[in-house]
Amino acid sequence: MRNVQGLVAWVTGAGTGIGEATALMLAAAGVKVALSGRREALLSDVATRISAAGGTAMVVPLDVTDRAGVTAAAAEITAELGQIDILFNNHGLNVQDRDWAGSAVDGWDDVIDVNVKGVYNCTAAVLPAMRQRGDGLIINTASMAGKRFSQRAGIAYGASKHAVMALNELLNLEEGNNGIRACAICPGEVNTAILDYRPVPVPAADRDRLIQPEDVAETVLFVARLNPRSCPNEILLTPTHKRRLQPGEPG
């Protein structure tokens, strides 16, 4: 496995949950980490913990739907830390009104803008430099909702994660010959704040049995350490006690 020490990773959605856990784990492995998200105070807290542990982190507050801002952020990271070796597109959101009867246009637009447009924007910002040097790794947080249809995930989130899977696969088909690898990580239920936005939130007593943010972070680090000659196009993670739903079971 390759040594990741000294590589540069750009982590979006880095203030909480999967992004926070991944940033901390990558930094502990010697990766220089750029932290992006909308809430600067949370990003600064993660950066402080990384620095206290001897790691390197920079805070780059960002709205991933702002294409010009994303491009500027990539340039800022490159100037400060060096070339971006790893992009972890981890930002994402969902809304409470999720079905056809209850969904609002604003909610649909918000989910699609962040979950799809944001992935496109960040990827487009790093792709030219990766292509030029013939190397780069892009890891996308997709979802089991991007592998099957789930009423529980909702129409906007399900559509957005299927789109992420398409973007990921097309990156591999079109850019593999340029040394660029893309991996979609498709977790089932993860114990993060996004569960609070479900129409019926997951009970606190059940959350310890779900995938934890650190489980996804370990998967990201595993992918980052793989020899660049190979790349898993996608990885599915499910809670051990709750495997994939059977046909006909409610989503």
CSV table of C-alpha atoms in Angstrom, one decimal:
chain,number,residue,atom,x,y,z
A,1,MET,CA,0.0,0.0,0.0
A,2,ARG,CA,1.2,3.5,-0.7
A,3,ASN,CA,2.5,5.9,1.9
A,4,VAL,CA,0.0,8.8,2.1
A,5,GLN,CA,2.2,10.9,4.3
A,6,GLY,CA,2.7,14.4,2.8
A,7,LEU,CA,-0.2,14.0,0.4
A,8,VAL,CA,-2.8,16.8,0.3
A,9,ALA,CA,-6.5,16.0,0.7
A,10,TRP,CA,-9.4,18.4,0.2
A,11,VAL,CA,-12.4,17.3,2.4
A,12,THR,CA,-15.8,18.9,1.9
A,13,GLY,CA,-18.4,18.7,4.6
A,14,ALA,CA,-15.5,18.6,7.0
A,15,GLY,CA,-17.1,20.2,10.0
A,16,THR,CA,-19.2,17.3,11.3
A,17,GLY,CA,-19.9,13.6,10.9
A,18,ILE,CA,-18.1,11.7,8.1
A,19,GLY,CA,-16.1,14.6,6.9
A,20,GLU,CA,-14.9,15.5,10.4
A,21,ALA,CA,-13.9,11.9,11.2
A,22,THR,CA,-12.2,11.5,7.8
A,23,ALA,CA,-10.2,14.7,8.2
A,24,LEU,CA,-9.0,13.7,11.6
A,25,MET,CA,-8.0,10.2,10.4
A,26,LEU,CA,-6.3,11.4,7.3
A,27,ALA,CA,-4.3,13.9,9.2
A,28,ALA,CA,-3.3,11.3,11.8
A,29,ALA,CA,-1.9,9.3,8.8
A,30,GLY,CA,0.2,12.3,7.8
A,31,VAL,CA,-2.0,13.8,5.1
A,32,LYS,CA,-2.2,17.5,4.9
A,33,VAL,CA,-5.9,18.4,5.0
A,34,ALA,CA,-7.9,21.3,3.6
A,35,LEU,CA,-11.3,21.6,5.4
A,36,SER,CA,-14.3,23.0,3.6
A,37,GLY,CA,-17.9,23.6,4.6
A,38,ARG,CA,-20.3,26.4,5.3
A,39,ARG,CA,-19.8,26.6,9.1
A,40,GLU,CA,-16.4,28.1,9.7
A,41,ALA,CA,-16.5,27.7,13.5
A,42,LEU,CA,-16.9,23.9,13.2
A,43,LEU,CA,-14.1,23.7,10.6
A,44,SER,CA,-11.8,25.7,12.9
A,45,ASP,CA,-12.5,23.3,15.7
A,46,VAL,CA,-11.5,20.4,13.6
A,47,ALA,CA,-8.4,22.2,12.4
A,48,THR,CA,-7.4,23.0,16.0
A,49,ARG,CA,-7.6,19.4,17.0
A,50,ILE,CA,-5.5,18.3,14.0
A,51,SER,CA,-2.9,20.9,14.7
A,52,ALA,CA,-2.8,19.9,18.4
A,53,ALA,CA,-2.1,16.3,17.4
A,54,GLY,CA,0.8,17.4,15.2
A,55,GLY,CA,-1.0,17.4,11.9
A,56,THR,CA,-1.4,20.0,9.1
A,57,ALA,CA,-4.8,21.6,8.3
A,58,MET,CA,-6.2,24.7,6.7
A,59,VAL,CA,-9.7,26.0,6.8
A,60,VAL,CA,-11.4,27.0,3.6
A,61,PRO,CA,-15.0,28.0,4.2
A,62,LEU,CA,-17.0,27.3,1.1
A,63,ASP,CA,-20.5,27.1,-0.5
A,64,VAL,CA,-20.0,24.2,-2.9
A,65,THR,CA,-22.8,25.5,-5.1
A,66,ASP,CA,-20.8,28.6,-5.9
A,67,ARG,CA,-18.7,27.6,-8.8
A,68,ALA,CA,-16.4,30.6,-8.8
A,69,GLY,CA,-15.9,30.2,-5.1
A,70,VAL,CA,-15.0,26.5,-5.5
A,71,THR,CA,-12.4,27.3,-8.2
A,72,ALA,CA,-10.9,30.0,-6.0
A,73,ALA,CA,-10.8,27.6,-3.1
A,74,ALA,CA,-8.9,25.0,-5.1
A,75,ALA,CA,-6.3,27.6,-6.1
A,76,GLU,CA,-6.0,28.7,-2.5
A,77,ILE,CA,-5.4,25.2,-1.3
A,78,THR,CA,-2.8,24.5,-4.0
A,79,ALA,CA,-1.0,27.7,-3.1
A,80,GLU,CA,-0.9,27.0,0.6
A,81,LEU,CA,-0.5,23.2,0.8
A,82,GLY,CA,0.6,22.1,-2.7
A,83,GLN,CA,-1.1,20.0,-5.3
A,84,ILE,CA,-4.4,18.4,-4.4
A,85,ASP,CA,-3.8,14.7,-4.5
A,86,ILE,CA,-7.2,13.6,-3.0
A,87,LEU,CA,-10.6,15.2,-3.3
A,88,PHE,CA,-13.2,13.8,-0.9
A,89,ASN,CA,-16.6,15.0,-2.0
A,90,ASN,CA,-18.5,14.5,1.2
A,91,HIS,CA,-20.9,17.4,1.4
A,92,GLY,CA,-24.6,16.6,1.3
A,93,LEU,CA,-28.0,17.3,2.7
A,94,ASN,CA,-31.6,16.0,2.8
A,95,VAL,CA,-34.9,17.5,3.7
A,96,GLN,CA,-37.8,16.3,5.8
A,97,ASP,CA,-40.5,16.6,3.1
A,98,ARG,CA,-39.4,13.9,0.8
A,99,ASP,CA,-42.2,12.2,-1.1
A,100,TRP,CA,-44.1,13.4,-4.2
A,101,ALA,CA,-47.0,14.6,-2.1
A,102,GLY,CA,-45.1,16.7,0.4
A,103,SER,CA,-41.9,17.8,-1.4
A,104,ALA,CA,-41.4,21.4,-2.2
A,105,VAL,CA,-39.6,22.9,-5.1
A,106,ASP,CA,-37.2,24.7,-2.8
A,107,GLY,CA,-36.3,21.5,-1.0
A,108,TRP,CA,-35.7,19.7,-4.3
A,109,ASP,CA,-33.4,22.5,-5.6
A,110,ASP,CA,-31.4,22.7,-2.3
A,111,VAL,CA,-30.7,18.9,-2.4
A,112,ILE,CA,-29.8,18.8,-6.1
A,113,ASP,CA,-27.7,21.9,-5.9
A,114,VAL,CA,-25.6,20.7,-3.0
A,115,ASN,CA,-25.5,17.0,-3.7
A,116,VAL,CA,-25.0,17.1,-7.5
A,117,LYS,CA,-23.9,20.5,-8.5
A,118,GLY,CA,-21.5,20.6,-5.6
A,119,VAL,CA,-19.8,17.4,-6.6
A,120,TYR,CA,-19.5,18.6,-10.2
A,121,ASN,CA,-18.1,21.9,-9.1
A,122,CYS,CA,-15.4,20.5,-6.8
A,123,THR,CA,-14.4,17.8,-9.2
A,124,ALA,CA,-14.2,20.2,-12.1
A,125,ALA,CA,-11.9,22.5,-10.0
A,126,VAL,CA,-9.3,19.8,-9.4
A,127,LEU,CA,-9.6,17.7,-12.6
A,128,PRO,CA,-7.4,19.8,-14.9
A,129,ALA,CA,-4.3,19.7,-12.6
A,130,MET,CA,-4.8,16.0,-11.9
A,131,ARG,CA,-5.1,15.3,-15.6
A,132,GLN,CA,-2.0,17.3,-16.4
A,133,ARG,CA,0.2,15.4,-14.0
A,134,GLY,CA,-1.5,12.0,-14.7
A,135,ASP,CA,-2.5,11.2,-11.2
A,136,GLY,CA,-5.4,12.0,-8.8
A,137,LEU,CA,-7.9,10.3,-6.5
A,138,ILE,CA,-11.5,11.5,-6.2
A,139,ILE,CA,-13.7,9.8,-3.5
A,140,ASN,CA,-17.4,10.6,-3.5
A,141,THR,CA,-19.8,10.0,-0.6
A,142,ALA,CA,-22.7,8.4,-2.4
A,143,SER,CA,-25.3,6.2,-0.6
A,144,MET,CA,-27.1,3.0,-0.7
A,145,ALA,CA,-29.9,5.3,-1.9
A,146,GLY,CA,-27.7,5.7,-5.1
A,147,LYS,CA,-27.8,1.9,-5.6
A,148,ARG,CA,-31.5,1.2,-5.2
A,149,PHE,CA,-34.7,3.1,-4.8
A,150,SER,CA,-35.7,4.0,-1.3
A,151,GLN,CA,-38.9,5.8,-0.2
A,152,ARG,CA,-37.2,6.6,3.1
A,153,ALA,CA,-34.4,8.5,1.4
A,154,GLY,CA,-36.9,10.6,-0.7
A,155,ILE,CA,-37.1,11.6,-4.3
A,156,ALA,CA,-34.6,14.4,-4.2
A,157,TYR,CA,-31.9,12.6,-2.2
A,158,GLY,CA,-32.4,9.4,-4.1
A,159,ALA,CA,-32.1,11.2,-7.5
A,160,SER,CA,-29.1,13.1,-6.3
A,161,LYS,CA,-27.2,10.0,-5.2
A,162,HIS,CA,-27.9,8.2,-8.4
A,163,ALA,CA,-26.5,11.2,-10.2
A,164,VAL,CA,-23.3,11.0,-8.0
A,165,MET,CA,-22.9,7.3,-9.0
A,166,ALA,CA,-23.2,8.3,-12.7
A,167,LEU,CA,-20.6,11.1,-12.3
A,168,ASN,CA,-18.3,8.7,-10.5
A,169,GLU,CA,-18.6,6.0,-13.1
A,170,LEU,CA,-18.1,8.4,-16.0
A,171,LEU,CA,-15.0,9.8,-14.3
A,172,ASN,CA,-13.5,6.3,-14.3
A,173,LEU,CA,-14.5,5.7,-17.9
A,174,GLU,CA,-13.2,9.0,-19.3
A,175,GLU,CA,-10.3,9.8,-17.0
A,176,GLY,CA,-8.8,6.4,-16.1
A,177,ASN,CA,-6.3,6.6,-18.9
A,178,ASN,CA,-5.1,9.9,-17.4
A,179,GLY,CA,-4.3,8.2,-14.1
A,180,ILE,CA,-7.4,9.5,-12.3
A,181,ARG,CA,-9.3,7.2,-10.0
A,182,ALA,CA,-12.8,7.7,-8.7
A,183,CYS,CA,-14.4,5.7,-5.9
A,184,ALA,CA,-18.0,6.0,-4.7
A,185,ILE,CA,-18.5,5.0,-1.1
A,186,CYS,CA,-22.1,3.9,-0.6
A,187,PRO,CA,-23.0,3.6,3.1
A,188,GLY,CA,-26.3,2.5,4.5
A,189,GLU,CA,-27.5,4.3,7.6
A,190,VAL,CA,-24.7,6.3,9.3
A,191,ASN,CA,-25.0,7.8,12.7
A,192,THR,CA,-24.7,11.5,11.7
A,193,ALA,CA,-26.9,14.5,12.1
A,194,ILE,CA,-28.6,13.9,8.8
A,195,LEU,CA,-30.7,11.3,10.6
A,196,ASP,CA,-32.3,14.1,12.6
A,197,TYR,CA,-34.0,15.3,9.4
A,198,ARG,CA,-35.9,12.2,8.8
A,199,PRO,CA,-39.7,12.5,9.0
A,200,VAL,CA,-39.3,9.9,11.8
A,201,PRO,CA,-35.9,10.3,13.4
A,202,VAL,CA,-33.9,7.2,14.4
A,203,PRO,CA,-34.2,6.5,18.1
A,204,ALA,CA,-31.0,7.3,20.1
A,205,ALA,CA,-31.0,3.7,21.4
A,206,ASP,CA,-30.6,2.4,17.9
A,207,ARG,CA,-27.8,4.6,16.7
A,208,ASP,CA,-24.9,2.7,18.2
A,209,ARG,CA,-25.8,-0.2,15.9
A,210,LEU,CA,-25.5,1.9,12.7
A,211,ILE,CA,-22.4,2.6,10.7
A,212,GLN,CA,-20.3,5.2,12.6
A,213,PRO,CA,-18.5,8.1,10.9
A,214,GLU,CA,-15.2,6.5,11.8
A,215,ASP,CA,-16.2,3.4,9.8
A,216,VAL,CA,-16.5,5.5,6.6
A,217,ALA,CA,-13.3,7.4,7.5
A,218,GLU,CA,-11.4,4.1,7.7
A,219,THR,CA,-12.7,3.2,4.3
A,220,VAL,CA,-11.6,6.5,2.8
A,221,LEU,CA,-8.1,6.0,4.2
A,222,PHE,CA,-8.0,2.4,2.9
A,223,VAL,CA,-8.8,3.7,-0.6
A,224,ALA,CA,-6.2,6.5,-0.3
A,225,ARG,CA,-3.6,3.9,0.5
A,226,LEU,CA,-4.2,1.6,-2.4
A,227,ASN,CA,-1.5,1.5,-5.1
A,228,PRO,CA,-2.6,3.9,-7.9
A,229,ARG,CA,-2.6,1.0,-10.4
A,230,SER,CA,-5.9,-0.1,-8.9
A,231,CYS,CA,-9.1,1.5,-7.8
A,232,PRO,CA,-12.4,0.2,-6.4
A,233,ASN,CA,-15.1,1.9,-8.4
A,234,GLU,CA,-17.5,1.7,-5.6
A,235,ILE,CA,-17.7,0.3,-2.0
A,236,LEU,CA,-20.9,-0.6,-0.3
A,237,LEU,CA,-21.1,-0.4,3.5
A,238,THR,CA,-24.1,-1.6,5.5
A,239,PRO,CA,-24.8,-2.0,9.3
A,240,THR,CA,-24.1,-5.6,10.2
A,241,HIS,CA,-27.5,-6.0,11.9
A,242,LYS,CA,-29.3,-4.6,8.9
A,243,ARG,CA,-28.3,-5.8,5.5
A,244,ARG,CA,-29.8,-4.7,2.2
A,245,LEU,CA,-33.6,-4.5,2.2
A,246,GLN,CA,-35.4,-7.4,0.6
A,247,PRO,CA,-37.6,-6.7,-2.4
A,248,GLY,CA,-40.9,-5.3,-1.4
A,249,GLU,CA,-39.8,-4.1,2.0
A,250,PRO,CA,-40.5,-0.4,2.7
A,251,GLY,CA,-37.5,1.9,2.1
